[in-house]
């Protein structure tokens, strides 16, 4: 069979993920592998329709397609995202329809599930027969058992493609929705921003839906007290290249070559409240938005928006994209912001949207919420533990700036360091071997568990 590998790494042949496919190619010599690098070559694919057609031609001739990609900000990198947009924009669906598909990623498992759900959804939208996804940790390939696991997965994929096994669509098509144009009404009142710096960043370029109108509606409540930037105005020369130069001291290889870092340092970091506005493009926001998030990686694994308020304005079917909502919520948790919420145009009712924008504007500038940061959910807690372990361990010598930050901010909160807890566990585990103690323990456990909290609830 002919297997086309769509490499989603900006590093091309030097990608970690690609090595998994090179290994599989050697182990399954009866098949022909063809490697394409649409992420690395995205500028050419955008400019040169012939080059893009050659990719579609290769896909069209393949029996199986492997989406091989690194995780970038809970999704694929912006360059790969742009490639996917081009497929839809240039009518490339036909080349993909009916092809057997698998996805393989490498990462540190931080929101690998959202990236896989995205690619799975794209495969469904392209009419592909999606067989499965494989999420490897970066260096799994160096371990014998993990190599065996990977080969088993790949073998099953080849087998499914050969047998033309039936597959089910998992992600329903997104609703088209009747065309709706939102026109903001003049606000009933304008709010006093109290000198707060509110920064609105939007990408309203076509197909931008109601993004511009929603931004105008929100800003009108703030009486002009917000600064609005269009992503198209910001000089972003390209997506993150994955060079990891930033790991040592947060210096990006784009420094001085475009306007992104200047914008992030002097506008984003200086704002008190942020509003990010964009339209749904396929199953995420635009690739331009993705580049914005990816390029912020020069700050590596450290939050840069701590304490700010953050609101999202989304034009499009966000209600049908819980994966996208999870990504945007996780971003807020990782960045330690006070999330003000989401406003979408899904209500298709101008008055409802006016009211929601008014409420969002109010919450953005409400002094009562200035110091509030909600407790983290699994998204933030789980993410923290992954980064903590990686930066303490394998990633430390590359991401030295993170290590310094984690030490300074006491983020290495390993339970091993809690000596009282360790001592208590030791004593209790020993005592619980005694049958009489064990019986009494089981009788009293509910009461004892709640006792310390009852004391606080009744006295503090
Ligand atoms: C900009 C950027 C963003 C990243 N975001 C994530 C992420 O969200 N989750 C994760 O687990 N790893 C993340 N990583 C780590 C890469 O996914 C990982 O290093 C991957 O193995 C690189 O594969 P490649 O060499 O094929 O490009 C990120 C790396 C970079 C440079």
Coordinates of C-alpha atoms in Angstrom, one line a residue, residues 107-268:
X107 CA 4.3 15.7 23.1
X108 CA 4.6 15.8 26.9
X109 CA 0.9 14.8 26.9
X110 CA -0.3 18.3 27.9
X111 CA -3.7 18.4 26.2
X112 CA -2.8 15.8 23.6
X113 CA -6.4 14.6 23.7
X114 CA -7.7 18.0 22.4
X115 CA -5.2 18.0 19.5
X116 CA -6.3 14.4 18.6
X117 CA -10.0 15.3 18.9
X118 CA -9.4 18.2 16.5
X119 CA -7.6 16.1 13.9
X120 CA -10.2 13.3 14.3
X121 CA -12.9 16.0 13.7
X122 CA -11.1 17.2 10.6
X123 CA -10.8 13.6 9.3
X124 CA -14.5 13.2 9.8
X125 CA -15.2 16.5 8.0
X126 CA -13.0 15.4 5.1
X127 CA -14.9 12.2 4.8
X128 CA -11.9 10.0 5.8
X129 CA -12.1 6.6 7.4
X130 CA -10.4 7.5 10.7
X131 CA -8.9 4.4 12.3
X132 CA -7.3 5.8 15.4
X133 CA -4.9 8.1 17.1
X134 CA -1.6 7.4 18.8
X135 CA -0.2 9.8 21.4
X136 CA 3.4 9.1 22.2
X137 CA 5.6 10.9 24.7
X138 CA 8.6 12.4 22.9
X139 CA 11.1 9.7 23.6
X140 CA 8.8 6.6 23.8
X141 CA 10.5 5.3 20.7
X142 CA 13.7 4.9 22.7
X143 CA 12.0 2.2 24.8
X144 CA 11.5 -1.3 23.6
X145 CA 8.0 -1.8 25.0
X146 CA 6.8 1.4 23.6
X147 CA 8.3 0.5 20.2
X148 CA 6.3 -2.7 20.3
X149 CA 3.2 -0.8 21.3
X150 CA 3.6 1.6 18.4
X151 CA 4.2 -1.2 15.8
X152 CA 1.0 -2.9 17.0
X153 CA -1.0 0.2 16.5
X154 CA 0.5 0.8 13.1
X155 CA 0.0 -2.8 12.0
X156 CA -3.7 -2.5 13.0
X157 CA -3.9 0.7 10.9
X158 CA -2.4 -1.0 7.9
X159 CA -4.7 -4.0 8.4
X160 CA -7.8 -1.8 8.6
X161 CA -6.8 0.1 5.4
X162 CA -6.1 -3.2 3.6
X163 CA -9.4 -4.7 4.6
X164 CA -11.2 -1.5 4.1
X165 CA -12.7 -2.0 7.5
X166 CA -15.9 0.0 8.4
X167 CA -15.3 3.1 10.5
X168 CA -17.9 5.3 12.2
X169 CA -18.1 9.1 12.0
X170 CA -17.6 10.4 15.6
X171 CA -17.8 14.2 15.2
X172 CA -21.1 15.3 13.7
X173 CA -20.9 17.9 11.0
X174 CA -21.0 21.5 12.3
X175 CA -24.4 23.2 11.8
X176 CA -24.4 25.6 8.8
X177 CA -26.9 28.0 10.5
X178 CA -28.9 30.5 8.7
X179 CA -26.8 33.6 7.8
X180 CA -27.1 36.1 10.6
X181 CA -25.7 39.6 10.7
X182 CA -25.3 41.1 14.1
X183 CA -25.7 44.8 14.4
X184 CA -25.0 46.2 17.8
X185 CA -27.5 48.6 19.3
X186 CA -26.3 51.8 21.0
X187 CA -25.5 50.9 24.6
X188 CA -28.0 51.9 27.3
X189 CA -25.1 53.0 29.4
X190 CA -21.4 53.4 29.2
X191 CA -19.2 52.0 31.9
X192 CA -16.3 53.8 33.6
X193 CA -13.1 51.7 33.0
X194 CA -11.5 53.5 36.0
X195 CA -8.2 53.8 34.1
X196 CA -8.0 50.1 33.4
X197 CA -6.2 49.1 30.3
X198 CA -8.6 47.0 28.3
X199 CA -6.9 45.4 25.2
X200 CA -9.1 43.8 22.5
X201 CA -7.3 41.6 20.0
X202 CA -9.4 40.4 17.1
X203 CA -9.2 38.5 13.8
X204 CA -12.2 39.6 11.8
X205 CA -10.8 38.7 8.4
X206 CA -13.1 36.8 6.2
X207 CA -14.7 34.5 6.9
X208 CA -14.9 36.5 10.1
X209 CA -18.6 36.2 10.8
X210 CA -19.7 38.8 13.4
X211 CA -16.4 39.3 15.0
X212 CA -16.0 43.0 14.1
X213 CA -19.6 43.8 15.1
X214 CA -19.2 42.0 18.4
X215 CA -16.0 43.9 19.2
X216 CA -17.7 47.1 18.2
X217 CA -20.7 46.2 20.5
X218 CA -18.4 45.4 23.5
X219 CA -16.2 48.5 23.0
X220 CA -19.3 50.8 22.9
X221 CA -20.1 49.8 26.4
X222 CA -16.6 50.8 27.5
X223 CA -17.1 54.3 26.1
X224 CA -14.0 54.0 23.9
X225 CA -11.9 53.0 26.9
X226 CA -10.4 50.0 25.1
X227 CA -7.6 49.6 22.7
X228 CA -8.5 47.4 19.7
X229 CA -5.9 45.6 17.6
X230 CA -6.6 43.5 14.5
X231 CA -4.2 40.5 14.3
X232 CA -3.8 41.5 10.6
X233 CA -2.2 44.7 11.8
X234 CA 0.4 42.9 13.9
X235 CA 3.6 42.1 12.0
X236 CA 3.7 38.3 12.5
X237 CA 6.2 36.8 10.0
X238 CA 5.4 33.2 10.7
X239 CA 4.5 30.6 13.2
X240 CA 6.7 29.2 16.0
X241 CA 9.6 27.1 14.4
X242 CA 10.0 24.9 17.4
X243 CA 13.7 25.7 17.7
X244 CA 13.5 25.9 21.6
X245 CA 16.1 28.7 21.7
X246 CA 13.7 30.4 24.2
X247 CA 14.2 27.6 26.6
X248 CA 17.5 29.0 28.0
X249 CA 16.5 32.6 28.5
X250 CA 13.2 33.4 26.8
X251 CA 14.9 34.8 23.7
X252 CA 12.9 34.1 20.5
X253 CA 14.7 33.6 17.2
X254 CA 12.2 36.0 15.7
X255 CA 13.4 38.8 18.0
X256 CA 13.9 42.0 15.9
X257 CA 12.6 40.2 12.8
X258 CA 8.9 41.0 13.3
X259 CA 6.5 42.9 15.6
X260 CA 5.0 40.0 17.6
X261 CA 7.3 40.1 20.7
X262 CA 7.0 43.9 20.9
X263 CA 3.2 43.6 20.8
X264 CA 3.1 40.9 23.4
X265 CA 5.5 42.6 25.7
X266 CA 4.1 46.1 25.5
X267 CA 0.5 45.6 24.8
X268 CA -0.6 42.1 26.0

